[in-house]
Amino acid sequence: MSALLLVCLWLVIYGYNAGLTTGLTSWAPCTDLRPLDMLSEMTNSSNGLRHIRMVQSQGSRGFHLSTLPHALSFPSSRLFHNCPLFPEEFSLVLTVKIPRIPPKKNEYLFTVVTERSRHVLLGMRYSENKVHFLFWSPEHTNEWQTKVTFRGISLADNQWHTLILAVSGISVSLTVDCSVPIDLVLNKPFPASLNTSGSHIYVGSRRRQKGFFTGLLRQLVLLPGSDATSRICPNSKPRLAELSIPEVLKELPIKIDDSGAHLKYPYETDMKMTLGPQPPCTDREVSKFWMDTSLKGLFLCNGDKWIPVLERKEKLDYVENYQNLATISETMGLEIFLIPDVGHFAVMANKNTQPGSVLYRWTDGKFVVYQYFNTYQAQTWKHFIIGKRIFLALANFEKNEDGTEHSIIYKWNPVKLKFLPYQKIRTYSARDWEAFHIDGETFLAVANHREGNNHNINSVIYKWNSSSGLFEVNQTIPTSGAYDWEFFSIGPYSFLVVANTFNGTSTNIQSTIYIRLGNSFRPFQSIMTSGASDWEFFKIQDRFFLAVANSHSYDIGTQGPKNLYVINSTIYELNITGQQFEKFQDILTLSAVDWEFFTLGEDFFLVVANSFDGSSFSVNSVIYRWQGYEGFVAAHYLPTYGCRDWEAFTTNTGSYIMYSSAKEPVSKVLKLKTL
């Protein structure tokens, strides 16, 4: 027996006896010294699965992530279960496929972020030709995080690449596609006591939408205690070198049939497929296929939901009249919404006080009367949710029988299955409500149109007080004949834009975009509008747009035609570099009062509510189709009478658009027929 073996045997025996006699527990590392698959950890929760999509590209599968950072995270404690310290020596293995990105843009691959202070303890991001490794040193809490930059690394070429980042003391190396590693020396070593307590691991982000990962992610593995390079390199497929990937991304294994023959995927004799309506997708149905014969699509069950494998993209063919809905009186606006487990609803803002406004429920493929409301020349309704509570905000334009002017918030009663009055708010000829959420807080903005003959008054933003359960005044904003509010977010920034219609002498006035800074909205940009009655925000791919509906050009005391209804409405696009919206396209409209953006298949549409051409309310409203370089091009002309509002919605029977009329007691549902 060799001397070395004797020493080892003595250490084992002595260590065992010492443990028995002293009662000491055995030492355990902070985490297992095995590959820790962060993608599998993320997909273990149903919440994570709902926000990823499996995509096959160039023969390999990866995850495309939704832009909801919180849904793509998990507590660090799920990796570091023995103690919260990040390993002092480790390697990270990532396989990614990244599309081309603009110069100077950075996207995050993953981060470890503290929930309370939101510090990035550790992370990786990339730009056009650089890879950055970030970490925080607890010994230098007053300093910025350390950034290690590898230059000349071109990942954004729409090809698969595997990266291995190895860290040990003051040494950091990066190996791309099993090539020669790039070694860097740090000014200070990686911290030996990086505490991850109270932190989350965010996949594809740094806890916010700015810098969100837009490519495909196939592998994200932490290997504590060693360099993974020697484990997976050299490799016959260096761009897809694999340490550990989620099971769902792996190719199906070789199967041996009864005769001993090796069968490769697909196993045509064993593949089971369900036809007809959508069946359940649970653990029992994992890897089973479902053919939706009505939509001509093929779907694969991942244990939580059906993932499209082959899906026919719908194309709009024509629009047909589906339902003429008698609305008792002219209707100034409508709102369509869904209450889970109950169904779709349409609520009408009727002009006449008696009998008021009506809520309709979608029943057997039609809207039928469901509930009546007392309203006073109702203008709009707004549906919104706070937690599990469902609300409707009503904008009343006229005073009630008591001579007071209030708008009402209604709350859905899940026992009585109807909306009941919840809160009364003082308003002034209210035209619109806008509900929105910022950092978990809920807000309501009312567009006060005028007080008496004075159009230059304050509109008000209200904030939900969770303690009192009521909305309270948060901010007032000066407006001129305010007609509409539109809320939107771009990255971490929140905006509100108001449609100012009339200042007492002219409709050709400035409408203003406000940005949320600190605890209030502040002016961001003013745009000249003509009787602006609606703003519509929408996004097409990575481009952001605002469309204004201009209804009327009028100036008191001017010579020549004073009332112009046939005027341009305008679509603006955000210039991210210039940080302002710039004119993208003018569209000739007939006293336009509303825009509605909707999608069908892979196509984008805008429908305008044309209401008056100067002599008649019987005019065509128009559906415009997005044509890329050409902008929006007229695709369908829809005969309407005094059209006031458009809403798009989809049920299990198809896709629809619906409009209300301010000049006749009929609203119409139109069905979008597809190829």
PDB file of N, CA, C and O in Angstrom, residues 295-353:
ATOM      1  N   LEU A 295     -58.750  26.330 -37.268  1.00  0.00           N
ATOM      2  CA  LEU A 295     -57.726  27.333 -37.567  1.00  0.00           C
ATOM      3  C   LEU A 295     -56.574  26.758 -38.386  1.00  0.00           C
ATOM      4  O   LEU A 295     -55.657  27.481 -38.760  1.00  0.00           O
ATOM      5  N   LYS A 296     -56.636  25.437 -38.647  1.00  0.00           N
ATOM      6  CA  LYS A 296     -55.583  24.765 -39.408  1.00  0.00           C
ATOM      7  C   LYS A 296     -54.212  25.013 -38.772  1.00  0.00           C
ATOM      8  O   LYS A 296     -53.272  25.447 -39.419  1.00  0.00           O
ATOM      9  N   GLY A 297     -54.133  24.729 -37.463  1.00  0.00           N
ATOM     10  CA  GLY A 297     -52.882  24.921 -36.738  1.00  0.00           C
ATOM     11  C   GLY A 297     -52.492  23.662 -35.988  1.00  0.00           C
ATOM     12  O   GLY A 297     -53.349  22.875 -35.563  1.00  0.00           O
ATOM     13  N   LEU A 298     -51.177  23.461 -35.797  1.00  0.00           N
ATOM     14  CA  LEU A 298     -50.652  22.321 -35.050  1.00  0.00           C
ATOM     15  C   LEU A 298     -49.984  22.845 -33.790  1.00  0.00           C
ATOM     16  O   LEU A 298     -49.147  23.753 -33.851  1.00  0.00           O
ATOM     17  N   PHE A 299     -50.341  22.270 -32.620  1.00  0.00           N
ATOM     18  CA  PHE A 299     -49.860  22.757 -31.336  1.00  0.00           C
ATOM     19  C   PHE A 299     -49.268  21.601 -30.530  1.00  0.00           C
ATOM     20  O   PHE A 299     -49.715  20.454 -30.633  1.00  0.00           O
ATOM     21  N   LEU A 300     -48.258  21.931 -29.691  1.00  0.00           N
ATOM     22  CA  LEU A 300     -47.586  20.956 -28.836  1.00  0.00           C
ATOM     23  C   LEU A 300     -47.793  21.334 -27.382  1.00  0.00           C
ATOM     24  O   LEU A 300     -47.631  22.497 -27.004  1.00  0.00           O
ATOM     25  N   CYS A 301     -48.166  20.357 -26.541  1.00  0.00           N
ATOM     26  CA  CYS A 301     -48.399  20.618 -25.119  1.00  0.00           C
ATOM     27  C   CYS A 301     -47.080  20.559 -24.358  1.00  0.00           C
ATOM     28  O   CYS A 301     -46.329  19.580 -24.461  1.00  0.00           O
ATOM     29  N   ASN A 302     -46.790  21.609 -23.563  1.00  0.00           N
ATOM     30  CA  ASN A 302     -45.579  21.619 -22.729  1.00  0.00           C
ATOM     31  C   ASN A 302     -45.892  21.354 -21.257  1.00  0.00           C
ATOM     32  O   ASN A 302     -45.056  21.560 -20.397  1.00  0.00           O
ATOM     33  N   GLY A 303     -47.116  20.902 -20.991  1.00  0.00           N
ATOM     34  CA  GLY A 303     -47.524  20.627 -19.617  1.00  0.00           C
ATOM     35  C   GLY A 303     -48.315  21.743 -18.985  1.00  0.00           C
ATOM     36  O   GLY A 303     -48.951  21.561 -17.952  1.00  0.00           O
ATOM     37  N   ASP A 304     -48.306  22.926 -19.633  1.00  0.00           N
ATOM     38  CA  ASP A 304     -49.032  24.076 -19.101  1.00  0.00           C
ATOM     39  C   ASP A 304     -49.938  24.710 -20.153  1.00  0.00           C
ATOM     40  O   ASP A 304     -51.057  25.100 -19.870  1.00  0.00           O
ATOM     41  N   LYS A 305     -49.442  24.803 -21.382  1.00  0.00           N
ATOM     42  CA  LYS A 305     -50.246  25.407 -22.446  1.00  0.00           C
ATOM     43  C   LYS A 305     -49.842  24.809 -23.781  1.00  0.00           C
ATOM     44  O   LYS A 305     -48.800  24.158 -23.914  1.00  0.00           O
ATOM     45  N   TRP A 306     -50.668  25.045 -24.782  1.00  0.00           N
ATOM     46  CA  TRP A 306     -50.404  24.572 -26.134  1.00  0.00           C
ATOM     47  C   TRP A 306     -49.523  25.581 -26.855  1.00  0.00           C
ATOM     48  O   TRP A 306     -49.870  26.739 -26.990  1.00  0.00           O
ATOM     49  N   ILE A 307     -48.367  25.107 -27.317  1.00  0.00           N
ATOM     50  CA  ILE A 307     -47.403  25.961 -28.007  1.00  0.00           C
ATOM     51  C   ILE A 307     -47.565  25.767 -29.514  1.00  0.00           C
ATOM     52  O   ILE A 307     -47.570  24.636 -29.997  1.00  0.00           O
ATOM     53  N   PRO A 308     -47.723  26.857 -30.273  1.00  0.00           N
ATOM     54  CA  PRO A 308     -47.880  26.697 -31.726  1.00  0.00           C
ATOM     55  C   PRO A 308     -46.618  26.126 -32.370  1.00  0.00           C
ATOM     56  O   PRO A 308     -45.509  26.583 -32.114  1.00  0.00           O
ATOM     57  N   VAL A 309     -46.793  25.109 -33.177  1.00  0.00           N
ATOM     58  CA  VAL A 309     -45.696  24.513 -33.943  1.00  0.00           C
ATOM     59  C   VAL A 309     -45.825  24.930 -35.410  1.00  0.00           C
ATOM     60  O   VAL A 309     -44.901  25.434 -36.022  1.00  0.00           O
ATOM     61  N   LEU A 310     -46.995  24.706 -35.952  1.00  0.00           N
ATOM     62  CA  LEU A 310     -47.337  25.188 -37.287  1.00  0.00           C
ATOM     63  C   LEU A 310     -48.677  25.883 -37.175  1.00  0.00           C
ATOM     64  O   LEU A 310     -49.645  25.293 -36.696  1.00  0.00           O
ATOM     65  N   GLU A 311     -48.749  27.129 -37.592  1.00  0.00           N
ATOM     66  CA  GLU A 311     -49.980  27.884 -37.400  1.00  0.00           C
ATOM     67  C   GLU A 311     -50.244  28.748 -38.629  1.00  0.00           C
ATOM     68  O   GLU A 311     -49.375  29.482 -39.093  1.00  0.00           O
ATOM     69  N   ARG A 312     -51.440  28.620 -39.157  1.00  0.00           N
ATOM     70  CA  ARG A 312     -51.820  29.449 -40.290  1.00  0.00           C
ATOM     71  C   ARG A 312     -52.073  30.872 -39.819  1.00  0.00           C
ATOM     72  O   ARG A 312     -52.810  31.098 -38.866  1.00  0.00           O
ATOM     73  N   LYS A 313     -51.448  31.818 -40.457  1.00  0.00           N
ATOM     74  CA  LYS A 313     -51.639  33.217 -40.098  1.00  0.00           C
ATOM     75  C   LYS A 313     -52.872  33.771 -40.809  1.00  0.00           C
ATOM     76  O   LYS A 313     -53.000  33.666 -42.027  1.00  0.00           O
ATOM     77  N   GLU A 314     -53.768  34.351 -40.005  1.00  0.00           N
ATOM     78  CA  GLU A 314     -54.986  34.902 -40.589  1.00  0.00           C
ATOM     79  C   GLU A 314     -54.682  36.142 -41.417  1.00  0.00           C
ATOM     80  O   GLU A 314     -53.805  36.936 -41.087  1.00  0.00           O
ATOM     81  N   LYS A 315     -55.439  36.297 -42.510  1.00  0.00           N
ATOM     82  CA  LYS A 315     -55.358  37.487 -43.348  1.00  0.00           C
ATOM     83  C   LYS A 315     -56.764  38.050 -43.497  1.00  0.00           C
ATOM     84  O   LYS A 315     -57.718  37.317 -43.769  1.00  0.00           O
ATOM     85  N   LEU A 316     -56.894  39.363 -43.303  1.00  0.00           N
ATOM     86  CA  LEU A 316     -58.198  39.991 -43.441  1.00  0.00           C
ATOM     87  C   LEU A 316     -58.621  39.972 -44.904  1.00  0.00           C
ATOM     88  O   LEU A 316     -57.900  40.461 -45.780  1.00  0.00           O
ATOM     89  N   ASP A 317     -59.801  39.398 -45.170  1.00  0.00           N
ATOM     90  CA  ASP A 317     -60.331  39.329 -46.530  1.00  0.00           C
ATOM     91  C   ASP A 317     -61.363  40.432 -46.755  1.00  0.00           C
ATOM     92  O   ASP A 317     -61.215  41.276 -47.629  1.00  0.00           O
ATOM     93  N   TYR A 318     -62.424  40.429 -45.928  1.00  0.00           N
ATOM     94  CA  TYR A 318     -63.439  41.462 -46.042  1.00  0.00           C
ATOM     95  C   TYR A 318     -64.151  41.615 -44.704  1.00  0.00           C
ATOM     96  O   TYR A 318     -63.915  40.847 -43.761  1.00  0.00           O
ATOM     97  N   VAL A 319     -65.001  42.617 -44.613  1.00  0.00           N
ATOM     98  CA  VAL A 319     -65.735  42.926 -43.382  1.00  0.00           C
ATOM     99  C   VAL A 319     -67.220  42.781 -43.671  1.00  0.00           C
ATOM    100  O   VAL A 319     -67.717  43.307 -44.681  1.00  0.00           O
ATOM    101  N   GLU A 320     -67.941  42.072 -42.801  1.00  0.00           N
ATOM    102  CA  GLU A 320     -69.371  41.897 -43.026  1.00  0.00           C
ATOM    103  C   GLU A 320     -70.168  42.385 -41.828  1.00  0.00           C
ATOM    104  O   GLU A 320     -69.705  42.331 -40.685  1.00  0.00           O
ATOM    105  N   ASN A 321     -71.380  42.878 -42.110  1.00  0.00           N
ATOM    106  CA  ASN A 321     -72.282  43.311 -41.040  1.00  0.00           C
ATOM    107  C   ASN A 321     -72.734  42.085 -40.256  1.00  0.00           C
ATOM    108  O   ASN A 321     -73.210  41.106 -40.822  1.00  0.00           O
ATOM    109  N   TYR A 322     -72.559  42.120 -38.921  1.00  0.00           N
ATOM    110  CA  TYR A 322     -72.841  40.945 -38.103  1.00  0.00           C
ATOM    111  C   TYR A 322     -74.046  41.145 -37.184  1.00  0.00           C
ATOM    112  O   TYR A 322     -74.874  40.261 -37.034  1.00  0.00           O
ATOM    113  N   GLN A 323     -74.140  42.338 -36.539  1.00  0.00           N
ATOM    114  CA  GLN A 323     -75.263  42.590 -35.628  1.00  0.00           C
ATOM    115  C   GLN A 323     -75.567  44.075 -35.589  1.00  0.00           C
ATOM    116  O   GLN A 323     -74.662  44.901 -35.410  1.00  0.00           O
ATOM    117  N   ASN A 324     -76.828  44.420 -35.768  1.00  0.00           N
ATOM    118  CA  ASN A 324     -77.306  45.782 -35.545  1.00  0.00           C
ATOM    119  C   ASN A 324     -77.921  45.830 -34.154  1.00  0.00           C
ATOM    120  O   ASN A 324     -78.914  45.151 -33.881  1.00  0.00           O
ATOM    121  N   LEU A 325     -77.316  46.621 -33.284  1.00  0.00           N
ATOM    122  CA  LEU A 325     -77.717  46.642 -31.878  1.00  0.00           C
ATOM    123  C   LEU A 325     -78.477  47.927 -31.572  1.00  0.00           C
ATOM    124  O   LEU A 325     -77.913  49.026 -31.633  1.00  0.00           O
ATOM    125  N   ALA A 326     -79.772  47.801 -31.260  1.00  0.00           N
ATOM    126  CA  ALA A 326     -80.573  48.968 -30.882  1.00  0.00           C
ATOM    127  C   ALA A 326     -80.107  49.469 -29.524  1.00  0.00           C
ATOM    128  O   ALA A 326     -80.045  48.709 -28.551  1.00  0.00           O
ATOM    129  N   THR A 327     -79.787  50.774 -29.444  1.00  0.00           N
ATOM    130  CA  THR A 327     -79.183  51.328 -28.221  1.00  0.00           C
ATOM    131  C   THR A 327     -80.073  52.340 -27.511  1.00  0.00           C
ATOM    132  O   THR A 327     -79.595  53.116 -26.691  1.00  0.00           O
ATOM    133  N   ILE A 328     -81.353  52.383 -27.815  1.00  0.00           N
ATOM    134  CA  ILE A 328     -82.344  53.240 -27.163  1.00  0.00           C
ATOM    135  C   ILE A 328     -82.134  54.706 -27.538  1.00  0.00           C
ATOM    136  O   ILE A 328     -83.072  55.405 -27.872  1.00  0.00           O
ATOM    137  N   SER A 329     -80.905  55.190 -27.461  1.00  0.00           N
ATOM    138  CA  SER A 329     -80.619  56.566 -27.871  1.00  0.00           C
ATOM    139  C   SER A 329     -79.267  56.603 -28.579  1.00  0.00           C
ATOM    140  O   SER A 329     -78.584  55.580 -28.690  1.00  0.00           O
ATOM    141  N   GLU A 330     -78.907  57.794 -29.071  1.00  0.00           N
ATOM    142  CA  GLU A 330     -77.584  57.949 -29.662  1.00  0.00           C
ATOM    143  C   GLU A 330     -76.520  57.602 -28.620  1.00  0.00           C
ATOM    144  O   GLU A 330     -76.704  57.798 -27.431  1.00  0.00           O
ATOM    145  N   THR A 331     -75.402  57.098 -29.095  1.00  0.00           N
ATOM    146  CA  THR A 331     -74.361  56.606 -28.195  1.00  0.00           C
ATOM    147  C   THR A 331     -73.069  57.368 -28.429  1.00  0.00           C
ATOM    148  O   THR A 331     -72.558  57.417 -29.543  1.00  0.00           O
ATOM    149  N   MET A 332     -72.528  57.959 -27.365  1.00  0.00           N
ATOM    150  CA  MET A 332     -71.325  58.781 -27.481  1.00  0.00           C
ATOM    151  C   MET A 332     -70.042  57.958 -27.402  1.00  0.00           C
ATOM    152  O   MET A 332     -68.990  58.406 -27.828  1.00  0.00           O
ATOM    153  N   GLY A 333     -70.123  56.788 -26.824  1.00  0.00           N
ATOM    154  CA  GLY A 333     -68.926  55.961 -26.704  1.00  0.00           C
ATOM    155  C   GLY A 333     -69.290  54.558 -26.265  1.00  0.00           C
ATOM    156  O   GLY A 333     -70.417  54.307 -25.819  1.00  0.00           O
ATOM    157  N   LEU A 334     -68.348  53.626 -26.399  1.00  0.00           N
ATOM    158  CA  LEU A 334     -68.573  52.261 -25.943  1.00  0.00           C
ATOM    159  C   LEU A 334     -67.270  51.689 -25.427  1.00  0.00           C
ATOM    160  O   LEU A 334     -66.183  52.144 -25.791  1.00  0.00           O
ATOM    161  N   GLU A 335     -67.390  50.699 -24.572  1.00  0.00           N
ATOM    162  CA  GLU A 335     -66.236  50.015 -23.991  1.00  0.00           C
ATOM    163  C   GLU A 335     -66.525  48.523 -23.985  1.00  0.00           C
ATOM    164  O   GLU A 335     -67.591  48.088 -23.517  1.00  0.00           O
ATOM    165  N   ILE A 336     -65.610  47.727 -24.521  1.00  0.00           N
ATOM    166  CA  ILE A 336     -65.763  46.275 -24.550  1.00  0.00           C
ATOM    167  C   ILE A 336     -64.685  45.660 -23.661  1.00  0.00           C
ATOM    168  O   ILE A 336     -63.516  46.046 -23.730  1.00  0.00           O
ATOM    169  N   PHE A 337     -65.079  44.720 -22.817  1.00  0.00           N
ATOM    170  CA  PHE A 337     -64.131  44.130 -21.868  1.00  0.00           C
ATOM    171  C   PHE A 337     -64.553  42.709 -21.536  1.00  0.00           C
ATOM    172  O   PHE A 337     -65.674  42.274 -21.850  1.00  0.00           O
ATOM    173  N   LEU A 338     -63.654  41.988 -20.884  1.00  0.00           N
ATOM    174  CA  LEU A 338     -63.881  40.592 -20.509  1.00  0.00           C
ATOM    175  C   LEU A 338     -63.819  40.448 -19.000  1.00  0.00           C
ATOM    176  O   LEU A 338     -62.888  40.950 -18.362  1.00  0.00           O
ATOM    177  N   ILE A 339     -64.800  39.791 -18.413  1.00  0.00           N
ATOM    178  CA  ILE A 339     -64.755  39.396 -17.008  1.00  0.00           C
ATOM    179  C   ILE A 339     -64.498  37.894 -16.979  1.00  0.00           C
ATOM    180  O   ILE A 339     -65.311  37.115 -17.505  1.00  0.00           O
ATOM    181  N   PRO A 340     -63.364  37.454 -16.426  1.00  0.00           N
ATOM    182  CA  PRO A 340     -63.028  36.024 -16.434  1.00  0.00           C
ATOM    183  C   PRO A 340     -64.148  35.169 -15.856  1.00  0.00           C
ATOM    184  O   PRO A 340     -64.777  35.527 -14.849  1.00  0.00           O
ATOM    185  N   ASP A 341     -64.409  34.063 -16.492  1.00  0.00           N
ATOM    186  CA  ASP A 341     -65.422  33.082 -16.085  1.00  0.00           C
ATOM    187  C   ASP A 341     -66.848  33.611 -16.208  1.00  0.00           C
ATOM    188  O   ASP A 341     -67.797  32.921 -15.807  1.00  0.00           O
ATOM    189  N   VAL A 342     -67.007  34.826 -16.727  1.00  0.00           N
ATOM    190  CA  VAL A 342     -68.356  35.374 -16.932  1.00  0.00           C
ATOM    191  C   VAL A 342     -68.590  35.633 -18.412  1.00  0.00           C
ATOM    192  O   VAL A 342     -69.594  35.211 -18.979  1.00  0.00           O
ATOM    193  N   GLY A 343     -67.666  36.366 -19.049  1.00  0.00           N
ATOM    194  CA  GLY A 343     -67.812  36.587 -20.482  1.00  0.00           C
ATOM    195  C   GLY A 343     -67.466  37.986 -20.920  1.00  0.00           C
ATOM    196  O   GLY A 343     -66.999  38.823 -20.131  1.00  0.00           O
ATOM    197  N   HIS A 344     -67.691  38.251 -22.218  1.00  0.00           N
ATOM    198  CA  HIS A 344     -67.453  39.558 -22.807  1.00  0.00           C
ATOM    199  C   HIS A 344     -68.666  40.464 -22.585  1.00  0.00           C
ATOM    200  O   HIS A 344     -69.815  40.004 -22.618  1.00  0.00           O
ATOM    201  N   PHE A 345     -68.371  41.755 -22.385  1.00  0.00           N
ATOM    202  CA  PHE A 345     -69.419  42.752 -22.197  1.00  0.00           C
ATOM    203  C   PHE A 345     -69.127  43.968 -23.075  1.00  0.00           C
ATOM    204  O   PHE A 345     -67.967  44.279 -23.370  1.00  0.00           O
ATOM    205  N   ALA A 346     -70.198  44.658 -23.451  1.00  0.00           N
ATOM    206  CA  ALA A 346     -70.096  45.962 -24.116  1.00  0.00           C
ATOM    207  C   ALA A 346     -70.988  46.928 -23.352  1.00  0.00           C
ATOM    208  O   ALA A 346     -72.177  46.654 -23.144  1.00  0.00           O
ATOM    209  N   VAL A 347     -70.424  48.044 -22.904  1.00  0.00           N
ATOM    210  CA  VAL A 347     -71.212  49.030 -22.179  1.00  0.00           C
ATOM    211  C   VAL A 347     -71.281  50.292 -23.025  1.00  0.00           C
ATOM    212  O   VAL A 347     -70.270  50.774 -23.540  1.00  0.00           O
ATOM    213  N   MET A 348     -72.507  50.819 -23.197  1.00  0.00           N
ATOM    214  CA  MET A 348     -72.760  51.967 -24.053  1.00  0.00           C
ATOM    215  C   MET A 348     -72.920  53.238 -23.221  1.00  0.00           C
ATOM    216  O   MET A 348     -73.573  53.228 -22.175  1.00  0.00           O
ATOM    217  N   ALA A 349     -72.322  54.336 -23.703  1.00  0.00           N
ATOM    218  CA  ALA A 349     -72.520  55.651 -23.086  1.00  0.00           C
ATOM    219  C   ALA A 349     -73.614  56.356 -23.882  1.00  0.00           C
ATOM    220  O   ALA A 349     -73.348  56.981 -24.917  1.00  0.00           O
ATOM    221  N   ASN A 350     -74.862  56.221 -23.420  1.00  0.00           N
ATOM    222  CA  ASN A 350     -76.001  56.770 -24.155  1.00  0.00           C
ATOM    223  C   ASN A 350     -76.181  58.258 -23.876  1.00  0.00           C
ATOM    224  O   ASN A 350     -76.024  58.719 -22.744  1.00  0.00           O
ATOM    225  N   LYS A 351     -76.548  58.988 -24.918  1.00  0.00           N
ATOM    226  CA  LYS A 351     -76.685  60.440 -24.810  1.00  0.00           C
ATOM    227  C   LYS A 351     -77.889  60.835 -23.962  1.00  0.00           C
ATOM    228  O   LYS A 351     -77.815  61.754 -23.144  1.00  0.00           O
ATOM    229  N   ASN A 352     -79.019  60.141 -24.138  1.00  0.00           N
ATOM    230  CA  ASN A 352     -80.240  60.502 -23.416  1.00  0.00           C
ATOM    231  C   ASN A 352     -80.175  60.061 -21.958  1.00  0.00           C
ATOM    232  O   ASN A 352     -79.693  58.971 -21.641  1.00  0.00           O
ATOM    233  N   THR A 353     -80.685  60.933 -21.089  1.00  0.00           N
ATOM    234  CA  THR A 353     -80.698  60.634 -19.656  1.00  0.00           C
ATOM    235  C   THR A 353     -81.645  59.484 -19.342  1.00  0.00           C
ATOM    236  O   THR A 353     -81.351  58.638 -18.490  1.00  0.00           O
TER     237      THR A 353
END
